[in-house]
Structures are given as C-alpha cells and as structure tokens.
XYZ file of C-alpha atoms in Angstrom:
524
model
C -23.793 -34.851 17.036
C -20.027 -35.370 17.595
C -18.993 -34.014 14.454
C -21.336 -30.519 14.784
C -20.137 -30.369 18.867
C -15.986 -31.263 17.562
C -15.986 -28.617 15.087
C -17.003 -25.800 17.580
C -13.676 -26.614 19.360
C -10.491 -24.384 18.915
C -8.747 -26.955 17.834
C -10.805 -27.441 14.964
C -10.900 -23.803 13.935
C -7.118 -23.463 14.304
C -6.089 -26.400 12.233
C -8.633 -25.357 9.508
C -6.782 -22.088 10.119
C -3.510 -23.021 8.764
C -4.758 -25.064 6.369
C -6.221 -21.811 4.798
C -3.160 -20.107 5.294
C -0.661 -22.474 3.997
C -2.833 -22.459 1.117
C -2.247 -18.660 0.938
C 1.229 -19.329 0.960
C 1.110 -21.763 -1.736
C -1.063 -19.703 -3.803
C 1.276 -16.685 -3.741
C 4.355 -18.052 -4.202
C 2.362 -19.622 -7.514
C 1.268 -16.158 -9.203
C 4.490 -14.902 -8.223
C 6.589 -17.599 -9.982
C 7.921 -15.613 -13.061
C 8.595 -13.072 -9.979
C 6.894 -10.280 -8.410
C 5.421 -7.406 -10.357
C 7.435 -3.641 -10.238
C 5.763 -0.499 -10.656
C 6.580 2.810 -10.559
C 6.720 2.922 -6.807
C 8.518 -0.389 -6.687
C 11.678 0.823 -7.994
C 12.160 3.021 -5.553
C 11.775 0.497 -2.899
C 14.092 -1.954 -4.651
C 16.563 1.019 -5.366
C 16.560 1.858 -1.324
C 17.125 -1.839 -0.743
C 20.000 -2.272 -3.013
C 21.461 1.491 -1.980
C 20.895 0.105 2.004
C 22.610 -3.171 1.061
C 25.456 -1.551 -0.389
C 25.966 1.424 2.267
C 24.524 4.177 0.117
C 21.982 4.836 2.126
C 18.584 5.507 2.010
C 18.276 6.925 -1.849
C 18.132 6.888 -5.880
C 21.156 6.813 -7.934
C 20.459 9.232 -10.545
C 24.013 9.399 -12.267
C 24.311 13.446 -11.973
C 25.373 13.432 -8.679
C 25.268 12.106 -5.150
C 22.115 9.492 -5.192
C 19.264 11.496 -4.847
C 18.087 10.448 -1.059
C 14.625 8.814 -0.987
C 12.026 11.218 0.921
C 8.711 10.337 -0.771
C 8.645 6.768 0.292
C 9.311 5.589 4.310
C 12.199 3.231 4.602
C 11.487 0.003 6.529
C 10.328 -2.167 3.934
C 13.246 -1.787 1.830
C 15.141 -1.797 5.202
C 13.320 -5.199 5.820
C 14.559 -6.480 2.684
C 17.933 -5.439 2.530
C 18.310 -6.932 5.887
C 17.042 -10.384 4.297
C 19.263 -10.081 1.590
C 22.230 -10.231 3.693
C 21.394 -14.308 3.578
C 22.758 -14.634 0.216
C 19.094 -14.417 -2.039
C 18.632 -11.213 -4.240
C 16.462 -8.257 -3.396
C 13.677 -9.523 -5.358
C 13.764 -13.566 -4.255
C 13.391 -12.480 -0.270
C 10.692 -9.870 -1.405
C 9.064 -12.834 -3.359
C 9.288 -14.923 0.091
C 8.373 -11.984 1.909
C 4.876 -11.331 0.469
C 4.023 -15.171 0.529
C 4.621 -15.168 4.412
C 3.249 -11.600 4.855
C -0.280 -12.636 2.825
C -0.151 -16.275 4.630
C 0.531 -14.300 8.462
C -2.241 -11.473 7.792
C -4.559 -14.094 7.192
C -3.789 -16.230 10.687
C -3.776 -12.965 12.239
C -7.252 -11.846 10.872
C -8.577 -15.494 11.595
C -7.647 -15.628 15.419
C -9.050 -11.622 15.512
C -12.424 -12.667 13.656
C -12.749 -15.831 16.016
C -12.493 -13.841 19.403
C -14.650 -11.444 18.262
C -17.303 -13.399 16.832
C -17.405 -15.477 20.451
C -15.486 -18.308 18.655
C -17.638 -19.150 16.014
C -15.493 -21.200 13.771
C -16.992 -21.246 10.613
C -18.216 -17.792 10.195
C -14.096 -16.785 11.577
C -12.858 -19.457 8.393
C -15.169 -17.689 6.110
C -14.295 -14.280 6.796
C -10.542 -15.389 6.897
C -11.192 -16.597 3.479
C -12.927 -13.610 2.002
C -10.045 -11.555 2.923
C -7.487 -13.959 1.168
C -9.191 -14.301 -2.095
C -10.480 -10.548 -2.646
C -8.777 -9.817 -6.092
C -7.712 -6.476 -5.712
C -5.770 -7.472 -2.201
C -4.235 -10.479 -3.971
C -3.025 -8.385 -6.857
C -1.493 -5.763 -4.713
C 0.332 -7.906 -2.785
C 1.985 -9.456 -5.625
C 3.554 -6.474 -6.220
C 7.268 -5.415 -5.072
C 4.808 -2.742 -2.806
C 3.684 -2.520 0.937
C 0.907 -3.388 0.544
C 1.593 -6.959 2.160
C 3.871 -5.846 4.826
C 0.972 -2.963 5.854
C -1.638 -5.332 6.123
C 0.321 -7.835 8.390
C 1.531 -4.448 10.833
C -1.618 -3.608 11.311
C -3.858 -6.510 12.302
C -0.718 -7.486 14.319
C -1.148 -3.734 15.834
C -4.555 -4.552 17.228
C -3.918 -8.122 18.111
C -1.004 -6.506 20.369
C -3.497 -3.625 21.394
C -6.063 -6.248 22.508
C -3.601 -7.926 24.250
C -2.489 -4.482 26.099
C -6.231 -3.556 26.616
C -7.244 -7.391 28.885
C -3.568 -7.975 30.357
C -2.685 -4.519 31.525
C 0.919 -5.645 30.593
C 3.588 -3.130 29.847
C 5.283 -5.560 27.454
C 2.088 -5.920 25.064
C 1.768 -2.057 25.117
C 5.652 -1.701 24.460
C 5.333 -4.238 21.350
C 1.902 -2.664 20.219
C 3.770 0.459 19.751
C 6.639 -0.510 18.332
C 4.356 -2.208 15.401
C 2.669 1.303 15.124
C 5.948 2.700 14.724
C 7.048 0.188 11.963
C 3.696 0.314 10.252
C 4.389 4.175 10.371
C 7.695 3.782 8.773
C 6.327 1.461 6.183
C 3.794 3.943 4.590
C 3.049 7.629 6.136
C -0.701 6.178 6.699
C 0.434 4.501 9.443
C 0.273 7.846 11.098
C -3.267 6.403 11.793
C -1.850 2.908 13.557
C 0.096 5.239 15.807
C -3.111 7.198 16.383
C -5.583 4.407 17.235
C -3.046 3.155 19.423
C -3.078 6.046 21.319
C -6.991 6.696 21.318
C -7.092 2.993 22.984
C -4.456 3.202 25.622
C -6.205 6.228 26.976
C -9.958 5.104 26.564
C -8.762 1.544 28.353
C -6.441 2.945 31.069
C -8.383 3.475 34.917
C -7.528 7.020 36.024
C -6.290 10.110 34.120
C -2.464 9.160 35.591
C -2.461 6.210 33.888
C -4.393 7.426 31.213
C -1.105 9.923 30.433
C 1.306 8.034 31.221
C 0.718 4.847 29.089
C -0.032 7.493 26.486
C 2.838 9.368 26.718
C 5.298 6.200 26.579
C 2.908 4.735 23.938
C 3.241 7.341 21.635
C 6.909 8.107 22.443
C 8.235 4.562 20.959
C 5.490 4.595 18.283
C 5.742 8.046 17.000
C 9.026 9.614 17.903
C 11.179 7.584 15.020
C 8.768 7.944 12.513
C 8.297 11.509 13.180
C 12.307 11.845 12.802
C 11.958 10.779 9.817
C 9.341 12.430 8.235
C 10.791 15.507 9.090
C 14.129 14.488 7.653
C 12.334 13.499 4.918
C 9.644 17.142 4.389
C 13.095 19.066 5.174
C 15.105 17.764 2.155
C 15.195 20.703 -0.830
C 13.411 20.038 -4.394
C 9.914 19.723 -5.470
C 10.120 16.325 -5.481
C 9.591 15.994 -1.693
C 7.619 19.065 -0.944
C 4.318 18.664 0.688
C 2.630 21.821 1.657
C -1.038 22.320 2.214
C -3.043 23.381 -0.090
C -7.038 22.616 -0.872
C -7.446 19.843 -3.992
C -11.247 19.313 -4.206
C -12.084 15.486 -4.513
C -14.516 15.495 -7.842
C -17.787 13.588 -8.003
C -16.066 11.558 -10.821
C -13.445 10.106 -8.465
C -16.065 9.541 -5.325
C -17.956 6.813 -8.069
C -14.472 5.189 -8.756
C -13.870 4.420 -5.167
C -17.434 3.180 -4.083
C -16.963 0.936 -7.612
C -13.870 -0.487 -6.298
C -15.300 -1.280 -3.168
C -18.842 -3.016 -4.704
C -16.119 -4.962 -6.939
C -14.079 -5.877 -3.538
C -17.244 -7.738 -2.755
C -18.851 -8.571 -6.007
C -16.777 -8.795 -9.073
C -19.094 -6.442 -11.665
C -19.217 -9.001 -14.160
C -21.083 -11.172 -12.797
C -24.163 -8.814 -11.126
C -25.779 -5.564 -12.852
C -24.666 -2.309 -11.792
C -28.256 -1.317 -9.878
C -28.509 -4.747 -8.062
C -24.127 -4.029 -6.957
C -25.266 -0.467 -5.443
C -28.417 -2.027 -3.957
C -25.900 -4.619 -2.132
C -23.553 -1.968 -1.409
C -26.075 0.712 0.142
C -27.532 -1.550 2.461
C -23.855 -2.672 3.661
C -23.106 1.030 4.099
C -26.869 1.162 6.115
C -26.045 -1.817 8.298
C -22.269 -0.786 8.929
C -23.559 2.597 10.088
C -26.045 1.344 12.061
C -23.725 -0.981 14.046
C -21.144 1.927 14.308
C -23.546 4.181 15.854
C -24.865 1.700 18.551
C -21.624 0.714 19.234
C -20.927 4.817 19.651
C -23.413 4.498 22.260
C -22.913 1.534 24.011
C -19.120 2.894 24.345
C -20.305 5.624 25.524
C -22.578 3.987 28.018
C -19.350 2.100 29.249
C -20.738 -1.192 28.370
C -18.261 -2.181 25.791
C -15.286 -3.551 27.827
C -12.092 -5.248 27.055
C -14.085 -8.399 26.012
C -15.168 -6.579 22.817
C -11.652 -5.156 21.894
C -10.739 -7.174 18.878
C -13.882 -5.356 16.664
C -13.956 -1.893 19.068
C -10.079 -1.265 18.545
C -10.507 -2.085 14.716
C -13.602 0.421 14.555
C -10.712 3.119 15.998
C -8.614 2.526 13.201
C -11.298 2.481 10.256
C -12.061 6.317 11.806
C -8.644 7.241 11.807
C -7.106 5.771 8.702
C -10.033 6.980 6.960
C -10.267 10.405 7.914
C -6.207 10.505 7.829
C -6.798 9.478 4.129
C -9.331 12.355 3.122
C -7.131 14.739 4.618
C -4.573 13.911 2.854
C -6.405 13.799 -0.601
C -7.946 16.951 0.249
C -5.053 19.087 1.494
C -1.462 17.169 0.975
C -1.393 14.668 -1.852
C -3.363 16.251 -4.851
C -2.619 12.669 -6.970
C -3.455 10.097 -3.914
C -7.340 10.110 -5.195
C -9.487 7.363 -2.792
C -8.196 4.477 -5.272
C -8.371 0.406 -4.485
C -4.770 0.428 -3.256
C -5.259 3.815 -0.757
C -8.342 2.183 0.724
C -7.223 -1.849 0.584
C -6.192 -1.560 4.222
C -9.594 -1.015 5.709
C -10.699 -4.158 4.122
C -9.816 -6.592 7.283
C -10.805 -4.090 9.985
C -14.108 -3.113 8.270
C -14.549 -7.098 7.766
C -13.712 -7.941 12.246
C -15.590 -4.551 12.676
C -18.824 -6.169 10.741
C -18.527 -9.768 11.994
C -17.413 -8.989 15.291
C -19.564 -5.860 16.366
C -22.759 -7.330 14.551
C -22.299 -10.934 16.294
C -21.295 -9.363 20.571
C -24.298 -6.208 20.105
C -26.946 -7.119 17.585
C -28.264 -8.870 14.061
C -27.088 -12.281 14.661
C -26.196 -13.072 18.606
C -27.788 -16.378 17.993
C -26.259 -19.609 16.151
C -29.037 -19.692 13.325
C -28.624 -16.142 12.072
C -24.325 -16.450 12.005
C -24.925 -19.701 10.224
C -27.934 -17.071 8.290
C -24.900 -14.844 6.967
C -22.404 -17.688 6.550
C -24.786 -18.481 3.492
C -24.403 -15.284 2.509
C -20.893 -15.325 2.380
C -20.124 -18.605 0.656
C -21.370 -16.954 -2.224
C -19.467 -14.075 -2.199
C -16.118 -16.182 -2.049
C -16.548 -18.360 -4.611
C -17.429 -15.407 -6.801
C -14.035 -14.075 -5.869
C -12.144 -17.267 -5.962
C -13.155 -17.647 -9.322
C -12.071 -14.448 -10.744
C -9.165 -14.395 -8.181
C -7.518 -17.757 -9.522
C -7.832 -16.183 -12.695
C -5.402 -13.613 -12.483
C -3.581 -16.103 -10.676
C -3.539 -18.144 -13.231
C -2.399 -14.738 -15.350
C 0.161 -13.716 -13.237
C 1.932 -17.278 -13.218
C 2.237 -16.982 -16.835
C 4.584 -13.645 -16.384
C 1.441 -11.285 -17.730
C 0.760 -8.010 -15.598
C 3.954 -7.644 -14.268
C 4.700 -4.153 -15.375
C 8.375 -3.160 -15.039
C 9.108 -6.660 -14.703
C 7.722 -8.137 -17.683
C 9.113 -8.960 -20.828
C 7.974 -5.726 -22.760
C 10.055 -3.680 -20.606
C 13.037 -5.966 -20.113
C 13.793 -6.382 -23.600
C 13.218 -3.169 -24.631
C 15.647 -1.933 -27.047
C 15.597 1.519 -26.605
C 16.796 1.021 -22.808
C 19.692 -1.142 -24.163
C 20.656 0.771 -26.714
C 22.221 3.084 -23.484
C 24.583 -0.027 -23.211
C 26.279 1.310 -26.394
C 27.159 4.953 -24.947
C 30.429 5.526 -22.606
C 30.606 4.083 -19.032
C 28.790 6.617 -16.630
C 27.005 8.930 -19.516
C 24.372 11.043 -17.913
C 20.895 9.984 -18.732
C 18.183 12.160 -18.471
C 14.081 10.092 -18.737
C 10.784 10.879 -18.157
C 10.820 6.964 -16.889
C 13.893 6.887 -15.145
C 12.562 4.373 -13.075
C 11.858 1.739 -15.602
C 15.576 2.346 -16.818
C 17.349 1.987 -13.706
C 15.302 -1.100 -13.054
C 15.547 -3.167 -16.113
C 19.012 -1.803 -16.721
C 20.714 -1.119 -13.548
C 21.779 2.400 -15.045
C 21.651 5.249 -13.120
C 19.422 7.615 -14.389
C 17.541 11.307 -13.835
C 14.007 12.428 -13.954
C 13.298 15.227 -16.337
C 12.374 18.213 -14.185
C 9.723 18.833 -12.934
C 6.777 22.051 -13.921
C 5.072 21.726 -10.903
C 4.619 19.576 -7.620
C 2.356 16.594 -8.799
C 1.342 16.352 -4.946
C 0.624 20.156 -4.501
C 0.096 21.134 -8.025
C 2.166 24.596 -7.046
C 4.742 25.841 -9.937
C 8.204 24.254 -9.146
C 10.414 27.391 -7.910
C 13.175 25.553 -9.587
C 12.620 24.831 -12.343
C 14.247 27.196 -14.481
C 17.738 26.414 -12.431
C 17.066 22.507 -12.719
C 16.587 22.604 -17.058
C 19.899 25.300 -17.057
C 21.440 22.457 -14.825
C 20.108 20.127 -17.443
C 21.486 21.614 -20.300
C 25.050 21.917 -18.869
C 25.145 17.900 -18.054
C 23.937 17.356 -22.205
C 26.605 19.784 -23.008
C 29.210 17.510 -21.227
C 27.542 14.525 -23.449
C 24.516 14.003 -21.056
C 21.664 12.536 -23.341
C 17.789 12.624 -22.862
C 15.236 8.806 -23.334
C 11.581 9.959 -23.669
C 9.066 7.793 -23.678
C 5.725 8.974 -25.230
C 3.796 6.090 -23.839
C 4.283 7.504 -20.087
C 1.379 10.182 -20.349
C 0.922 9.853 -16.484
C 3.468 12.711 -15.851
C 2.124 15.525 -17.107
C 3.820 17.474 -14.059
C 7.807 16.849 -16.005
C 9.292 18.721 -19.031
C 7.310 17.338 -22.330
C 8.820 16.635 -25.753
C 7.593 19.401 -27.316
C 9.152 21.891 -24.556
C 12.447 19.893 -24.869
C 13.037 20.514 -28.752
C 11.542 23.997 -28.610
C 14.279 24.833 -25.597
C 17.105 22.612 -26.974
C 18.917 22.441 -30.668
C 18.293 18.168 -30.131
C 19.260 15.368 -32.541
C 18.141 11.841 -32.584
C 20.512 9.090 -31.981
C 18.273 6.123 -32.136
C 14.374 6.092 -32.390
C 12.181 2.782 -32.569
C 8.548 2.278 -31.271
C 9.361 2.974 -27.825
C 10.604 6.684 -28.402
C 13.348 8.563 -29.217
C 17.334 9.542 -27.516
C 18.227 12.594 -27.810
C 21.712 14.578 -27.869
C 22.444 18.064 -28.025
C 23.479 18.829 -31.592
C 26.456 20.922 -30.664
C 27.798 17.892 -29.176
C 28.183 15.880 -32.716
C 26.026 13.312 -31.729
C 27.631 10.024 -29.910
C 29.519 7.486 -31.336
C 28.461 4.127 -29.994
C-alpha cells in the first residue's frame, strides 16, 4: 500500500523522469559516436555555420563568386551552432552535443506536459514519455545534422510557455512563449504554425476584446516580426533556387498511402503485424482521435474547457495549424515537400498530450482502472519500438547510414581527385553538396531546368549554362554523379555533352570530370 500510494507522488514521477531522459542522452550520444549523419540538407546547415563562424554570413561558397547566400533554409540552427562553436569544439562535435541534449530536453518537456494533463498520472505520463523517445523514425531524424531535434524541443517548450501564459496571466511567460515561436519560426518556415497557435491562444484565453488585441498584437509582434524579415529577405533574393510562387501541385493517391504507412509504422513497426490488422489499429486511432477532437470542439465552445486543460487544448491548436500549414504548402508552394515521416514527425508529441491528455480530463478513461487499461496497451507498443529502435542504434554506432558522412562518400576518389587541379579551379556538380562537405571545396550546382519547388521553367536558365560555359572556358571543370537521380530539375549528362565539346579527365565508378576540350584538358 505504501509503494502503490509513493509512486503517485511527483517526486516519484520526476525522478523516473530523468532517469528516462538521461537515458535519452546516453542513447544518442551512442548512435551518434562515429558522428552525426549529413544529408543533403545538412550541408547547408553546416555550410551557414562555418560561413557565420567565419563572418561570411549567412550562405554557400560556391567558388564562382560571392557565396551564394542561403534563402531556402532559416538560419538559427546553424546560428545556434556557430555560436557553440565559438567554445573551441568543431561545428559537428557541438551539433553532436546539441541533439543529445535537444532529444534528452524534448523528452522532460513532453513528460511534465503529459503529467499535467493526464491529472498527474505517473505511469501513463512515463509511458507516453517513453513512446516518444524510442519511435524509430524520430530517433533517426534526430541523429541527423537536421532540425529536426532543435524543432521538437521549440515547440513543446512553446506550449509549456503558452500554458504558463494561459493560468498566470504573466507578461513575462507570454513574452518568452513568443520569442520560442519566433525561434521555432526561424528554425524551419513550419514554425509559421508555432507563431500561429500562439496567437489563436492568447486571444481565445485573454478576458475582453482589449486584452484580447493587445496581448495579440505584442504576441505576434516579437514572434513573427523577425521571422517575417527574414523570409522576405530570403523570397526577395534573385534565382530559381529560392523562388516560391504559388502554383496548384495535386497530392496523388500514391503519396496519401506513404504517409498513413509511415504513421501505422510510427506506432507499429510493419514487420512485426500484417498490413490489414496495422490499418485496423490505425483507423480506429484516427476514429477515437476524431471523436475526442470534436467533443473537445464542443466543450470549447461551451466554455467549459478552461486554463486547467491547456497543456492538451493548446497542443490540439497546433496539430490544426501545423497540419493544415503543411497541406498548403504541399499543395500550392513546395511541389517536392510530399506528407513524408520527417514533414509530419513534429505532430508526433502533440497528437500523443492531445490523446492522453484530452481522452483522460473529458472522456474514455477518467477513472484509474481504464488509464492503467491503456497503459497495457502501450507497453506493448514500446517494446515493439525499442526493439527495432536499438537496432538502428546499434547500426548507426557502427558508422552505417550516415550518408554524406560515411565512409563511401569520404573516401571517394573522384571528389579527391579535385585535390590534383590548381588552387581555386571552378567546379561545377550535380552534388555540390557532398563535395563541399567531404572536401571543403567550394563548389556550384549545375543549373537548374526548372524550380523543383514550383515545377515552373527556370527564366534563367539559358543565361546561367552561357555563364557556365564562360567559367569552363577559363578552366572551370564539371563532377557528375550518375548515382544522384533525385535531381531531375538540373542540367543532365546527356544535355551537357550534346551542348558542350567535353573531355574526360578522370572517370571511375563514381562518374566522370569533365573539361572543355578547347581548353587541352588539365594537367594535374
């Protein structure tokens, strides 16, 4: 009897609390041992860290001309990390360090959120906590040079601080609640829908419509002025590669399946169940969530949810907004976003204190047996993932899956073979970013056919491939790689040889380097 009435304390729940976090830590800074994986996107992070770091600003070096500035990617996170560097570690040890405390601090932050709005039940909070942590597709992301991490933490700390705002009335919670919309803004253009729900909240809370305004007004002042300066800096700057009209890119039935996949295999690896009993699971989540949004809709608008139910009402607000944000912009902005793992990943931990929370204040399971009912449930579920998640642990401590990072790409040849050409010879690549990153070369993208985010004809194209052949004139040289068939959108081989007179100066497996042939070749 004292053990069952000491573990319903806080004091229990918070210590098991950061025992499950430091665990997180632990765990991460394991799989990330050989060091953090770099895709595509990540080298233009770790490129605006090092160009911050050094007082180049925000941008790309591409060896043609001035660095290219950085528009498709918002700043703070390789802000963040240049700012850490400045303690003597490398770019890529404090991002290491980073993501350890960033996966570690989401999950304390989801833990206290899940036990205030389950009425402090400490085991179903713990389990939930632990779900979240050991979800494959989260762990994988985050052990990535990405934002993934840093997104998570910004926005669960977002509604912490908007819970805070909502019961204290305090100017200094809404002041830091918008500031964390603003940097959760500036770390990926989604957080458009942090700023947003922030906003939504402040207005629904506030008593009387002159509040209502003005803690809206200042609210989204700090959180959305800064970031708005800077995506307008950023949809202002000339070339295709930034361009983001509007334009209608139908989502496909085919793409629709891939996302509700990945979100069946966010909650039972596919392995292990058959495909009908997965969508079975799946359909009567999506039943039961809808259910529990819709008579939280009305009890809302029956003003019987109050400030005591923020934690799981704010984090409702956000899955609406990020959501609908998202669709928008796969619809009518970004025509190669798609709904993909990584795009939807953030709604995880709302959906999760939106589930737990809503279901255990309104309905389902108000009373002890039926939370300790769906605790059974969810033991399950997290050893299924923990197995499969320690894994790729397991995998990613060995150095595999590390893209840019691993050993394929760092001792490829044909990117060292550049090493034998003049100091400061252009380089032209359909992977430009692998060779800047394993090589530290500047280098250019091939140019573009058409906007990969619009799918419109690139108006400048013809200017950019004159502009190309002048710099291979002057010695400039062209790296293709035929194994990067993802950019369909840039100049191909074929159109390359058929435009220029090119010769080979070293092939291997990888692909070839060209050189105009008027030029002689180069003479390593």
């Amino acid at each position: 009897m004292g053990f069952v009435k000491g573990y319903r304390t806080p004091a229990f729940f918070y210590v098991l609390l950061l025992l499950i976090a430091a665990g997180a830590f632990g765990v991460m800074l394991y799989a990330t041992a050989p060091g953090l994986g770099v895709s595509p996107d990540s080298v233009f992070y770790f490129a605006g860290a090092e160009s911050l770091r050094t007082g180049d600003g925000y941008s790309f070096p591409d060896g043609i001309g001035d660095p290219e500035p950085i528009t498709h990617f918002p700043p703070f996170y390789s802000l963040l990390l240049a700012v850490l560097s400045l303690s003597g570690f490398s770019v890529m040890e404090c991002a290491r360090l980073l993501q350890a405390f960033l996966y570690a601090g989401s999950g304390v932050l989801l833990g206290v959120l899940l036990y205030r709005g389950t009425k402090q039940d400490p085991l179903l909070s713990a389990a939930g906590t632990a779900l979240f942590l050991v979800i494959e597709d989260l762990v994988l992301f985050q052990t990535f040079l990405q934002t993934e991490g840093l997104y998570y933490f910004l926005t669960l700390l977002g509604i912490s601080l908007l819970v805070c705002t909502v019961q204290s009335r305090k100017w200094l919670f809404l002041i830091l609640a918008a500031s964390t919309a603003g940097l959760a803004f500036l770390t990926r253009y989604a957080g458009l829908a942090n700023v947003v729900t922030g906003i939504a909240v402040i207005v629904l809370y506030s008593k009387g419509w002159r509040e209502k305004v003005r803690r809206g007004v200042v609210f989204s002042s700090i959180g959305g002025i800064l970031p708005g300066l800077v995506f307008l800096w950023s949809s202002s700057r000339p070339g295709v590669v930034s361009y983001r009209g509007f334009f209608y890119h139908p989502l496909r039935l085919v793409e629709l399946k891939a996302s509700l996949d990945d979100i069946a295999i966010w909650l039972l690896p596919g392995r292990l169940l058959g495909t009908w009993i997965q969508w079975a699971i799946l359909a009567a989540l999506f039943v039961l969530t809808g259910f529990l949004f819709i008579r939280a809709a009305i009890l809302l608008a029956r003003g019987k949810i109050l400030s005591q139910n923020a934690d799981w009402a704010i984090s409702g607000f956000f899955i609406l907004f990020y959501f609908g944000l998202l669709l928008s912009t796969v619809l009518f902005v970004d025509a190669q976003a798609g709904l993909g793992s990584r795009l939807l990943s953030p709604l995880f931990a709302p959906i999760l204190l939106f589930f737990l929370g809503s279901g255990r204040s309104i309905t389902v399971w108000k009373s002890i047996r039926l939370s300790h009912l769906l605790l059974v449930v969810l033991l399950p579920v997290i050893v299924f993932n923990s197995v499969h998640t320690l894994n790729f642990v397991q995998k990613s401590h060995t150095g595999s899956r590390k893209e840019y990072n691993g050993k394929s790409w760092q001792q490829a040849e044909i990117i060292h073979w550049l090493d034998n050409l003049p100091e400061g010879t252009p380089v032209y690549s359909n992977g430009n970013d692998a060779v800047y990153f394993v090589s530290r070369r500047p280098c250019a993208r091939l140019p573009y056919k058409y906007s990969p985010f619009t799918l419109q004809d690139n108006p400048d194209y013809e200017a950019q491939m004159e502009e190309m052949e002048e710099v291979l004139k002057q010695g400039g040289v062209v790296l293709y790689f035929p194994a990067i068939k993802w950019r369909g959108y840039l100049v191909s081989l074929e159109e390359l040889q058929e435009r220029f007179e090119l010769q080979i100066l070293f092939e291997n497996e990888s692909g070839p380097i060209f050189g105009l042939v008027e030029q002689g070749g180069v003479d390593p």
